[in-house]
Short mmCIF file of C-alpha atoms in Angstrom, two decimals:
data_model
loop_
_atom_site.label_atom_id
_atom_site.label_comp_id
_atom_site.label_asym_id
_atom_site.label_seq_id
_atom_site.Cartn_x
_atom_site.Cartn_y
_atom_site.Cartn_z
CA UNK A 1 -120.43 -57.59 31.20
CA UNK A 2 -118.92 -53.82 30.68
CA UNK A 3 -116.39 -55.77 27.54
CA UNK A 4 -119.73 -56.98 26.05
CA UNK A 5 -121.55 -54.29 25.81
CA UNK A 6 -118.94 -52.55 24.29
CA UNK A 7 -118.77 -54.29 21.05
CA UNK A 8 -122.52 -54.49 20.69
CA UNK A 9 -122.52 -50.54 21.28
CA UNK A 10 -120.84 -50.36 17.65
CA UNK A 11 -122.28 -53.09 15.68
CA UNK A 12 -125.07 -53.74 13.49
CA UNK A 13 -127.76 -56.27 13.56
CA UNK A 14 -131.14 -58.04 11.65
CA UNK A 15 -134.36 -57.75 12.58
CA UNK A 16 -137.99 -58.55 11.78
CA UNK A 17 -139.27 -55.22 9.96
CA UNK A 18 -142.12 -53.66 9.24
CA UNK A 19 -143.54 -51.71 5.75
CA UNK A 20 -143.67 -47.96 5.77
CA UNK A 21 -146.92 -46.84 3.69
CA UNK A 22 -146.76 -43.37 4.89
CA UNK A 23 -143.88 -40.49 5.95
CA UNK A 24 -143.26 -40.77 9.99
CA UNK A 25 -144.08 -37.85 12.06
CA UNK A 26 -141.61 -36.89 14.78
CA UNK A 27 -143.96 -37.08 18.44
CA UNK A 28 -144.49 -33.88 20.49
CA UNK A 29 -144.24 -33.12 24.28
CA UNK A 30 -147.43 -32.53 25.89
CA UNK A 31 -146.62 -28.81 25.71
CA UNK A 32 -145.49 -29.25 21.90
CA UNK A 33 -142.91 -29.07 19.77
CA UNK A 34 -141.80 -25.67 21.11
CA UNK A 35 -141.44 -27.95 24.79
CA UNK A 36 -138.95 -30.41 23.27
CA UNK A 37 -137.11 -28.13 22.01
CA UNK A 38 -136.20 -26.04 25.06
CA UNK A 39 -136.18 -29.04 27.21
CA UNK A 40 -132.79 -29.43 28.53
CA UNK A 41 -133.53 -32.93 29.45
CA UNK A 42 -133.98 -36.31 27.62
CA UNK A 43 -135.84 -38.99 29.18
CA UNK A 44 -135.27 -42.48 29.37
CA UNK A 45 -137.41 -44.72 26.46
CA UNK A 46 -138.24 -47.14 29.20
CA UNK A 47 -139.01 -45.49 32.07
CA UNK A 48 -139.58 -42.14 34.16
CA UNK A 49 -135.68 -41.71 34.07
CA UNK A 50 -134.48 -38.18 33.02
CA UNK A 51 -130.95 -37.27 32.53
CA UNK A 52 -129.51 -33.75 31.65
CA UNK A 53 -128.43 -33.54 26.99
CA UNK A 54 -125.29 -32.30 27.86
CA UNK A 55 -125.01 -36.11 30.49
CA UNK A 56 -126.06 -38.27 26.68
CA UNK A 57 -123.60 -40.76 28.02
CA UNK A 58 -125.03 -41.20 31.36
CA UNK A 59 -128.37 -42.29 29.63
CA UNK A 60 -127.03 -44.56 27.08
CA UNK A 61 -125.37 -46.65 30.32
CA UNK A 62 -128.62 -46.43 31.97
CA UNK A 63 -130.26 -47.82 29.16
CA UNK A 64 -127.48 -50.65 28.54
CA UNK A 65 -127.61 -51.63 32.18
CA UNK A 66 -130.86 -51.26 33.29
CA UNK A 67 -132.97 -52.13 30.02
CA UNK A 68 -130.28 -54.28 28.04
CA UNK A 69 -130.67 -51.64 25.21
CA UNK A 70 -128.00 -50.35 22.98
CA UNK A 71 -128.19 -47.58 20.18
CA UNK A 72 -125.45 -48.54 17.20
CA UNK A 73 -123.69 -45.23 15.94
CA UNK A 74 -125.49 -42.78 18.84
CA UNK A 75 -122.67 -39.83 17.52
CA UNK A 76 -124.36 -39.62 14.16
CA UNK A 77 -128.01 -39.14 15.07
CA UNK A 78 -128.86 -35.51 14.25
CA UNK A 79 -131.13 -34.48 17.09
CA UNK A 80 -131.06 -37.21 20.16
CA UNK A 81 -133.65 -35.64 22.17
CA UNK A 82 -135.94 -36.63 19.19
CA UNK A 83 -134.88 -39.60 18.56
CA UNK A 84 -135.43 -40.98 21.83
CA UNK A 85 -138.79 -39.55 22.41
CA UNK A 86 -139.45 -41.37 19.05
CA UNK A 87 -138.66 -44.39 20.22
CA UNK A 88 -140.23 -43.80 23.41
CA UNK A 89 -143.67 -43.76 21.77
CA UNK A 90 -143.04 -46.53 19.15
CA UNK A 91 -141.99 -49.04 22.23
CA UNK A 92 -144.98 -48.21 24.36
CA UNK A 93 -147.11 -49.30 21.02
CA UNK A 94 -145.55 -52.42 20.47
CA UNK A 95 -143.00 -54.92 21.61
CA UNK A 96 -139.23 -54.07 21.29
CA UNK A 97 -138.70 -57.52 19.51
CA UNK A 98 -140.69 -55.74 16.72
CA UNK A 99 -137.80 -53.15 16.31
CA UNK A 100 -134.64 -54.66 17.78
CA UNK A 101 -132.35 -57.13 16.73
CA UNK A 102 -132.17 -59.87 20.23
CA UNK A 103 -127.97 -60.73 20.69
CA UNK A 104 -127.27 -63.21 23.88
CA UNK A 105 -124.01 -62.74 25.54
CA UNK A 106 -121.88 -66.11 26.89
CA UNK A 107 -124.25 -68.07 24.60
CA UNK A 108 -121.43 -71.03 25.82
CA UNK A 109 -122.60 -70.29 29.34
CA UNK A 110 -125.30 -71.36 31.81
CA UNK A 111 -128.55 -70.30 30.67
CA UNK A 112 -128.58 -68.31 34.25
CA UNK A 113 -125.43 -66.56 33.00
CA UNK A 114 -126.58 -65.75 29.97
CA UNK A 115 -128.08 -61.95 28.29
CA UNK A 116 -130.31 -60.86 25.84
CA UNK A 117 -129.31 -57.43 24.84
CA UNK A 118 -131.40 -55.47 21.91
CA UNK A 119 -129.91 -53.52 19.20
CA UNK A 120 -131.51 -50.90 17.60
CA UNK A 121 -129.75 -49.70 14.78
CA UNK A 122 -130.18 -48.29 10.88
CA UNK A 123 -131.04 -51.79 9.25
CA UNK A 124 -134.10 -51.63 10.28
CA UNK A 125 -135.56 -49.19 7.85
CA UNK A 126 -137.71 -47.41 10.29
CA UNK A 127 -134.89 -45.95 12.10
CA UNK A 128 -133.09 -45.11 8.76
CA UNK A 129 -135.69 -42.72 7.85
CA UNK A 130 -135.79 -41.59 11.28
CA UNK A 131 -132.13 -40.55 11.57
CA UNK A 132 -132.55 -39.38 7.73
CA UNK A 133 -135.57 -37.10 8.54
CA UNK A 134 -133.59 -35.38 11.38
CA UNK A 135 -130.58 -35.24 9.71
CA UNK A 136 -132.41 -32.83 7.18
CA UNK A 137 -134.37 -31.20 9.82
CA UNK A 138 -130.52 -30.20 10.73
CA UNK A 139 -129.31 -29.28 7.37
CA UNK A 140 -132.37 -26.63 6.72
CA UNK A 141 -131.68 -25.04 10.41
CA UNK A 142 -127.87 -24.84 10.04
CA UNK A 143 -128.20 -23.28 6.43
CA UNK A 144 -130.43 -21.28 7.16
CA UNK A 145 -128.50 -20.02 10.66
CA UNK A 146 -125.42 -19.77 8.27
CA UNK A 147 -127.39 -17.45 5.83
CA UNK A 148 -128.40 -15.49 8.83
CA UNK A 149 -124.54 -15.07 10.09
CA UNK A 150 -123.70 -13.74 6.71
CA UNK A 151 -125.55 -11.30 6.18
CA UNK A 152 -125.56 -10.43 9.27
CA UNK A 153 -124.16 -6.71 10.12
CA UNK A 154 -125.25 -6.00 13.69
CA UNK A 155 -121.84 -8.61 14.79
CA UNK A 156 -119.50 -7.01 17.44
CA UNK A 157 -116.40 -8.69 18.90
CA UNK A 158 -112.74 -8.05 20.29
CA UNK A 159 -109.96 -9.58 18.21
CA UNK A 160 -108.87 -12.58 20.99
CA UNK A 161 -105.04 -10.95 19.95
CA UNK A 162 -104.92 -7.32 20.08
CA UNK A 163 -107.30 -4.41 21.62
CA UNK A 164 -108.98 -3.88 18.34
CA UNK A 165 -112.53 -3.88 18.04
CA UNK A 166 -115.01 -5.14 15.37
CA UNK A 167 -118.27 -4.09 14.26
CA UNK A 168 -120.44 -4.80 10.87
CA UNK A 169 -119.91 -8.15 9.72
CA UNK A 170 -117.89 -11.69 11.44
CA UNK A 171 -116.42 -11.69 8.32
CA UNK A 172 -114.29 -8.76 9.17
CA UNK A 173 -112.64 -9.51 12.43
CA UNK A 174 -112.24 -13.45 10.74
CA UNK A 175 -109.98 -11.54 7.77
CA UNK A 176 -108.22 -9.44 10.37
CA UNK A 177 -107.00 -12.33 12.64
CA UNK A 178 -105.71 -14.40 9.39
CA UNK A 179 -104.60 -11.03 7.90
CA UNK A 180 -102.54 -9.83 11.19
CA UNK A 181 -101.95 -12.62 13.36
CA UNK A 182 -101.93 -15.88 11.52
CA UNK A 183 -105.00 -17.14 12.81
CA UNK A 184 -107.51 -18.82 10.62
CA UNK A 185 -110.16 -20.87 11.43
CA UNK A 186 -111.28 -21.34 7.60
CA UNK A 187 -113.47 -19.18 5.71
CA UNK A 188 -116.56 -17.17 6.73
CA UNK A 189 -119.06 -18.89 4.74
CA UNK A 190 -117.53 -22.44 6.19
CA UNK A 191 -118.80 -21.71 9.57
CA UNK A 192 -122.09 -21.50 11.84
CA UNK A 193 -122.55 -20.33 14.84
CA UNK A 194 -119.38 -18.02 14.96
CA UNK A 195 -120.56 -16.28 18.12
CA UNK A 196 -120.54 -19.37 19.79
CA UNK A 197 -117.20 -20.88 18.38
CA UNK A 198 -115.34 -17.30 19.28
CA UNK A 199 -116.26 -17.66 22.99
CA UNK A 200 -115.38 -21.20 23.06
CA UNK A 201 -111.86 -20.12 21.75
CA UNK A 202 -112.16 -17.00 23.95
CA UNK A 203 -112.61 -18.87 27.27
CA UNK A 204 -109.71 -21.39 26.14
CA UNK A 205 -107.24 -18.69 26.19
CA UNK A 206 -108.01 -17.19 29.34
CA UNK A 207 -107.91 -20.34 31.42
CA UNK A 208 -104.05 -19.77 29.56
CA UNK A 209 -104.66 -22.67 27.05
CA UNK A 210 -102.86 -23.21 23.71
CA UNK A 211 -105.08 -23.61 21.20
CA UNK A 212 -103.73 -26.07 19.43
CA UNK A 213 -101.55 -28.10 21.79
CA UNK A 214 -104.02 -27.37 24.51
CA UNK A 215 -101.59 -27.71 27.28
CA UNK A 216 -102.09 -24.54 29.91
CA UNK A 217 -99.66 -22.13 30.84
CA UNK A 218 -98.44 -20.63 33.96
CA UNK A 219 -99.49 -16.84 32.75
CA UNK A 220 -100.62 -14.92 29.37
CA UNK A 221 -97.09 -13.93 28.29
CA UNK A 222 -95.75 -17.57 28.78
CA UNK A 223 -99.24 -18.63 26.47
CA UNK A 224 -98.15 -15.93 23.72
CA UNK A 225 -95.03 -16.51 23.77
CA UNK A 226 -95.57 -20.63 23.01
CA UNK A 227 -98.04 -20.17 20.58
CA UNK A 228 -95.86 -17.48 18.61
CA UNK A 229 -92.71 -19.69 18.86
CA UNK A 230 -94.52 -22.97 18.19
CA UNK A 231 -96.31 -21.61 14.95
CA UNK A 232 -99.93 -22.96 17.17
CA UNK A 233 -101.80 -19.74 16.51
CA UNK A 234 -104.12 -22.54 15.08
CA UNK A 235 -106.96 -24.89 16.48
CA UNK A 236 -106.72 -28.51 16.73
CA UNK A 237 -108.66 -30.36 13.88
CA UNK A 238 -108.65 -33.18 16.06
CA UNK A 239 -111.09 -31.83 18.50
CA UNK A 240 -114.19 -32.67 18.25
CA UNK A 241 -115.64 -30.23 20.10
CA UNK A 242 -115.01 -27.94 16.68
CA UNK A 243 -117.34 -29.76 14.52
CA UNK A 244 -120.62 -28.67 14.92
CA UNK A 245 -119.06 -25.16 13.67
CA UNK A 246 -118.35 -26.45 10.71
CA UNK A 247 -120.72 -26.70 7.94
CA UNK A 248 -119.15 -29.95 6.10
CA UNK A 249 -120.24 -31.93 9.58
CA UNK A 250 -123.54 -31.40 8.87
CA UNK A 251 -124.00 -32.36 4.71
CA UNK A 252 -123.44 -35.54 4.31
CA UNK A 253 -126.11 -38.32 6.73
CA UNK A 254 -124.46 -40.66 8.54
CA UNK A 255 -120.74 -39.45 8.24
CA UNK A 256 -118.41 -36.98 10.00
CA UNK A 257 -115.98 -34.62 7.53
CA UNK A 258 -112.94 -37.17 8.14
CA UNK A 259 -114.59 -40.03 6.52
CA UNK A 260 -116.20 -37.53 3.65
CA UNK A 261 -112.16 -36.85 3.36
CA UNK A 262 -110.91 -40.54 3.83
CA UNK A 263 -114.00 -41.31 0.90
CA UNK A 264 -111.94 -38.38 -1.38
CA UNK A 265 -108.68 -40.15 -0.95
CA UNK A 266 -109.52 -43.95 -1.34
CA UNK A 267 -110.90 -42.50 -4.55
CA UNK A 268 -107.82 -41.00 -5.64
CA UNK A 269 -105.63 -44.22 -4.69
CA UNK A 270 -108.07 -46.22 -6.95
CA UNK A 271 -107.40 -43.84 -9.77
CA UNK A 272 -103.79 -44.47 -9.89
CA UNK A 273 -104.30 -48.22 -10.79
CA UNK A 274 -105.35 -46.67 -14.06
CA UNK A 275 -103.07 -46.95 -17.12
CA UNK A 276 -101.01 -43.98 -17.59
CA UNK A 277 -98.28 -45.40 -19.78
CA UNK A 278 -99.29 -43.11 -22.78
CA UNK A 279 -98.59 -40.42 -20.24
CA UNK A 280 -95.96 -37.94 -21.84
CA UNK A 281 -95.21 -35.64 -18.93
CA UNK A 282 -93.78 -31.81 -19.78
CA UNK A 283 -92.32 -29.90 -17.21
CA UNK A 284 -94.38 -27.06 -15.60
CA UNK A 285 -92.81 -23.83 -16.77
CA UNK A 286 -93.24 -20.48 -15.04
CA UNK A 287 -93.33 -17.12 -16.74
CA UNK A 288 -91.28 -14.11 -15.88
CA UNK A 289 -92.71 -11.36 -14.10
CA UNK A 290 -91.67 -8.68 -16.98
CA UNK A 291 -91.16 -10.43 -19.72
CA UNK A 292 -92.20 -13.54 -21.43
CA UNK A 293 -89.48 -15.72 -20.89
CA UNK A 294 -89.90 -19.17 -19.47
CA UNK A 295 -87.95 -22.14 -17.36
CA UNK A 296 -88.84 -25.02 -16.49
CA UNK A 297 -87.16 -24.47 -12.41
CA UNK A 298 -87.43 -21.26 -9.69
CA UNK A 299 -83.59 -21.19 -10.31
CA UNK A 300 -83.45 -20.54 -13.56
CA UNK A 301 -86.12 -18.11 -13.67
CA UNK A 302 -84.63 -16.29 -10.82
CA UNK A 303 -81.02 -16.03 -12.31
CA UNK A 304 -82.78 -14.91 -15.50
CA UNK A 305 -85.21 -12.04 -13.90
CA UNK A 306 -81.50 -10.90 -12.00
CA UNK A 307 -79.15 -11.06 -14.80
CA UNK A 308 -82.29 -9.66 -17.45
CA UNK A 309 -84.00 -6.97 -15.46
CA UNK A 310 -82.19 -6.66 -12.43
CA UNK A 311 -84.86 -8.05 -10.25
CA UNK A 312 -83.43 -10.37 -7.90
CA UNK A 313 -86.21 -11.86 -6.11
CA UNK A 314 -84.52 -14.51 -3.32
CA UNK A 315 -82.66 -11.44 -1.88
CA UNK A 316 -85.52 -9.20 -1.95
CA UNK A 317 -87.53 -12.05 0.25
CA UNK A 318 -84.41 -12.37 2.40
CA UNK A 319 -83.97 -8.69 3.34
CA UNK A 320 -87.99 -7.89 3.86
CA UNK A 321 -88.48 -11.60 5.71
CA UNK A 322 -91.16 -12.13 3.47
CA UNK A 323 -93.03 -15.41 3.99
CA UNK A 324 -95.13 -17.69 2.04
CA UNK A 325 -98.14 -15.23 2.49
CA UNK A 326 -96.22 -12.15 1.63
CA UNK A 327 -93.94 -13.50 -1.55
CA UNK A 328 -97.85 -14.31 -3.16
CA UNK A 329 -99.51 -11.47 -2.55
CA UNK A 330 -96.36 -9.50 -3.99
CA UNK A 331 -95.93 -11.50 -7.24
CA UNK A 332 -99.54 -11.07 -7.39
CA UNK A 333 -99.20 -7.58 -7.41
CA UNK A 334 -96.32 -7.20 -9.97
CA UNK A 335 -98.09 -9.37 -12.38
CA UNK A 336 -101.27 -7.01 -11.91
CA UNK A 337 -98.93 -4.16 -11.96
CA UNK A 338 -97.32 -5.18 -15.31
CA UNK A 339 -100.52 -6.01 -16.94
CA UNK A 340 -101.80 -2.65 -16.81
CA UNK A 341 -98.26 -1.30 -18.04
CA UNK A 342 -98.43 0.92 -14.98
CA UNK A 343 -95.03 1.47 -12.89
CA UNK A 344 -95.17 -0.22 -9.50
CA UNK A 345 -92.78 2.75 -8.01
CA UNK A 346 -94.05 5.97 -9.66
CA UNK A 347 -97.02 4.59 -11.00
CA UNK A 348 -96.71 6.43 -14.75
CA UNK A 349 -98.60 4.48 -17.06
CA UNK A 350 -97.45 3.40 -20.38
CA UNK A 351 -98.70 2.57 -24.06
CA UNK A 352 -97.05 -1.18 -24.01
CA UNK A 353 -95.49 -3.42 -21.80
CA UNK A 354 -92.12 -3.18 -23.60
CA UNK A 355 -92.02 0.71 -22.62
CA UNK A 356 -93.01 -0.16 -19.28
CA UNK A 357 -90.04 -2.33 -18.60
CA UNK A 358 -87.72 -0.33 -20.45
CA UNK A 359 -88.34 2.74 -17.83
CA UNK A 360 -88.07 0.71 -14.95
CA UNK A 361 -84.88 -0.64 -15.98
CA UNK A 362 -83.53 2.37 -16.74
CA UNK A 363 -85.25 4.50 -13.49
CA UNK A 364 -83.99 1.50 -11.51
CA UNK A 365 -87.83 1.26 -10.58
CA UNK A 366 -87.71 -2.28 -11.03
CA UNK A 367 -84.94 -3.08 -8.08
CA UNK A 368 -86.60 -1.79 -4.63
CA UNK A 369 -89.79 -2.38 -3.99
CA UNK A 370 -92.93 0.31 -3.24
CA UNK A 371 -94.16 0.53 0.71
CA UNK A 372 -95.11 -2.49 1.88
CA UNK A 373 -98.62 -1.31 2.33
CA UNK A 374 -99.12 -0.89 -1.54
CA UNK A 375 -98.68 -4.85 -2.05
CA UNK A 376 -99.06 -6.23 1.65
CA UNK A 377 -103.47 -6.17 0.78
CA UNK A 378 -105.43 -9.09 0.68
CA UNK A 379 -107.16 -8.03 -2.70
CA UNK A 380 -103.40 -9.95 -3.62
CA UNK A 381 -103.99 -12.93 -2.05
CA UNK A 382 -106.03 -13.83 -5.19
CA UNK A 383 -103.62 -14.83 -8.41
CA UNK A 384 -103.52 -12.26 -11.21
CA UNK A 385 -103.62 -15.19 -13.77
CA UNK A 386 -105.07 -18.29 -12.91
CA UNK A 387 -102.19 -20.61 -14.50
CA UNK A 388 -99.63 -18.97 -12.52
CA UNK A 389 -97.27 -21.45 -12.08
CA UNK A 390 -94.96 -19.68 -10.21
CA UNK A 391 -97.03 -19.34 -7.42
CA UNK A 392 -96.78 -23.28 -6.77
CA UNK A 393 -93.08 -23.00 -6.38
CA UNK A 394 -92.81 -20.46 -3.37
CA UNK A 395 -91.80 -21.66 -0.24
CA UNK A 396 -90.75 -20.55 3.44
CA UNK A 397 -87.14 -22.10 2.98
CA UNK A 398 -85.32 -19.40 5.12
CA UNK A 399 -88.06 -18.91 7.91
CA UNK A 400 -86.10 -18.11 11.20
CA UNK A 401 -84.81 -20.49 13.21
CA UNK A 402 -87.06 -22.49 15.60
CA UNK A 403 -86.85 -22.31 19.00
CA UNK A 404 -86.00 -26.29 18.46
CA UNK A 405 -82.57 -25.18 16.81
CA UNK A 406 -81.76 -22.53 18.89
CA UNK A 407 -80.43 -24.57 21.50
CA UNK A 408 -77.68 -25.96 19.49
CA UNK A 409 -76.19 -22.71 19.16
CA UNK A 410 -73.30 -21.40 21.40
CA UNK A 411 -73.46 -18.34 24.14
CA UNK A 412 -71.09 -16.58 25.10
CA UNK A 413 -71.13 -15.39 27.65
CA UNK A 414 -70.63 -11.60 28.85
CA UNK A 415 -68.20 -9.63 30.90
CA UNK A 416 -70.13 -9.32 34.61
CA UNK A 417 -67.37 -7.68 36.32
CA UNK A 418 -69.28 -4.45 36.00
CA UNK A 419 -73.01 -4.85 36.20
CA UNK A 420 -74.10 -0.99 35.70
CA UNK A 421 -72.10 -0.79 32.57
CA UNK A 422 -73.32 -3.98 31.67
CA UNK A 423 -77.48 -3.08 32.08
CA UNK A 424 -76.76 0.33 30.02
CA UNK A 425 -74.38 -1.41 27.26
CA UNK A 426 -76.01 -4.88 26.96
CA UNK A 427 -77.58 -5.77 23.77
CA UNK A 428 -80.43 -7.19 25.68
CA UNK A 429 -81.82 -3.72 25.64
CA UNK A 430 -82.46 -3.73 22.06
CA UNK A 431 -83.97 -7.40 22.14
CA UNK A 432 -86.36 -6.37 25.13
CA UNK A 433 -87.67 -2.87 23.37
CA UNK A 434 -88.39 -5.50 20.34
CA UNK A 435 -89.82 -7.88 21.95
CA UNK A 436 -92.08 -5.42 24.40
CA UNK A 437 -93.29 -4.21 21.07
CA UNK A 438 -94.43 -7.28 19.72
CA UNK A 439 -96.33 -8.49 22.54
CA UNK A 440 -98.08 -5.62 22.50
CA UNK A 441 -99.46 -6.15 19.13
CA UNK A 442 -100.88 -9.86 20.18
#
């Protein structure tokens, strides 16, 4: 019985249908609308039943075992509560036959063995506009909760990470926790209902869960230490429990954001089956950063900014550790710094770019860099000329090692003979006073 119901649960059926000659108004709760709202239960559309939102599942068994109903695609009605009170009304008026598609199970078997089940689902056109109408009804409160959230300036929150403390806008503590500790959960305007979504993420890490992995942890400094390692400062797009924070979830009736995204692809795959034999590619070239010189490969361009201006940029990313963040916002920079013939190191200004580069190379104010918190700003996450194509070729090539690789290299091990010499001597000290100080700043 359990195997049969399954498959109806997802299916679609036919049914006998009725005309529409006027817009359907959602019922109310004897003590109105502002009743089924706040009402934390949902009651059965057959009888005196009740069972809790948050127990949805519990219901739709009741109803498939009890009443021999099932609801095809339950996940993508907007508002359930209203949806079943809707049909709670509509089925006291007239017989479900009228609505429902009738499917018998074992049709091969004795008639005593056999079901009718009844399957109420978007063909008929009744419940289409029905899961339309509160599908919009959803839309207008989300957007206009978003629109609330961002202009919102009485927000206050800890960063989950450090000690630091936000007031203002969510915005700000959102920036800080991509800014300073890798953590983004998308942009400010992408999200509703931030509070919310914070203390979900909140309470997740102190029951010691990753975020990402979610698999718990014996203690916070075994969690940070994972996450760090394991690059999961990061949620899990797989979770579903996410994506009513997301504002994609909610555009689009009658699909979630991966099959928006799966729609996006099978349209680029169809593309391709076009004819692109006229197609004369030219390699993407990218521009110096003081000059105007071009190549058509990173290499090139970096031997040339070396060899030309003295600028050699894979050993300046080696000796700061810069990563894929960092290397944008400070070619950003340069380029912004160039443009306004201004000197990145003693910031003289200067009539033309030619003069400009001349002094640097001469001042050897083109070699080191300026303090990392000139460049290091977020104002340089954005590119300083939209065609930038040198910006497409960074990558994080020498990260450090994983923890993965790690293991294949060799210890040796020290001399234990004398263990007080050892504990003032080791080179463990050093590690520990580094690594102290990091925690401390998650």
């Amino acid at each position: 019985m359990t195997s049969h119901c399954y498959c109806l649960y997802g299916g679609r059926g036919t049914g006998d249908t009725h005309c529409i000659l006027e817009p359907l108004s959602l019922p109310e709760s004897p003590g109105g609308v502002a009743a089924v709202e706040s009402s934390p239960y949902v009651p059965c559309i057959f009888c005196k039943e009740c069972y809790l939102l948050a127990e949805q599942n519990q219901l739709l068994k009741h109803m498939i075992i009890e009443h021999k109903l099932v609801i095809a695609d339950v996940k993508l009605v907007a508002d359930f509560r209203r949806y079943i009170l809707y049909w709670k009304k509509r089925f006291a008026e007239q017989p479900i036959t009228d609505f429902c598609s009738v499917v018998r199970t074992n049709s091969e078997a004795p008639l005593e063995e056999q079901d009718n089940y009844f399957l109420l689902c978007d063909v008929l056109p009744e419940d289409r506009l029905l899961r339309e109408q509160l599908q919009q009804k959803r839309l207008r409160e989300i957007l206009e909760q978003q629109q609330r959230e961002r202009y919102d300036i009485s927000f206050h929150s800890m960063c989950m990470f450090c000690d630091q403390e936000f007031t203002g806008n969510r915005s700000v503590l959102l920036n800080h926790m991509a800014r300073e500790h890798g953590f983004n959960i998308g942009l400010p305007d992408n999200i509703v209902n931030c509070c919310e979504f914070l203390t979900v993420l909140q309470e997740k890490l102190d029951n010691l869960q990753c975020l990402y992995c979610e698999k718990v942890f014996r203690d916070k400094n075994t969690l940070k230490d994972h996450m760090r390692k394991k690059q999961h400062r990061r949620i899990n797009a797989k979770n579903k429990e996410y994506d009513k924070f997301y504002i994609i979830n909610y555009l689009e009736f009658g699909k979630s954001w991966e099959e928006v995204q799966s729609e996006d692809d099978r349209e680029l795959l169809d593309n391709l089956e076009e004819d692109w034999s006229d197609w004369e590619e030219h390699p993407a070239c990218a521009v110096c950063l003081f000059c105007e010189q071009q190549a058509d490969t990173t290499e090139k361009l970096y031997l040339h900014m070396q060899k030309s201006h003295g600028f050699d940029f894979p050993k300046i990313k080696s000796e700061h550790g810069l990563n894929f963040y960092q290397q944008v916002k400070l070619v950003n920079f340069i380029r912004r710094e160039v443009h306004h013939c201004r000197c990145y190191n003693c910031q003289e200004k200067f009539q033309s770019k030619g003069g400009l580069i001349s002094h640097m190379e001469e001042m050897k104010h083109i070699t080191f860099l300026p303090a990392r918190s000139t460049w290091d700003q977020p104002q340089y996450y954005f590119p300083t000329y939209e065609n930038d194509t040198l910006l497409c070729t960074l990558s994080d090539s020498e990260d450090l090692i994983t923890e993965d690789q790690n293991e294949d290299i060799p210890v040796v091990s020290e001399d234990i003979s004398n263990l007080k010499a050892l504990k003032q001597s080791s080179v463990l000290n050093d590690l520990l006073y580094e690594e102290n100080k990091s925690q401390e700043k998650f």
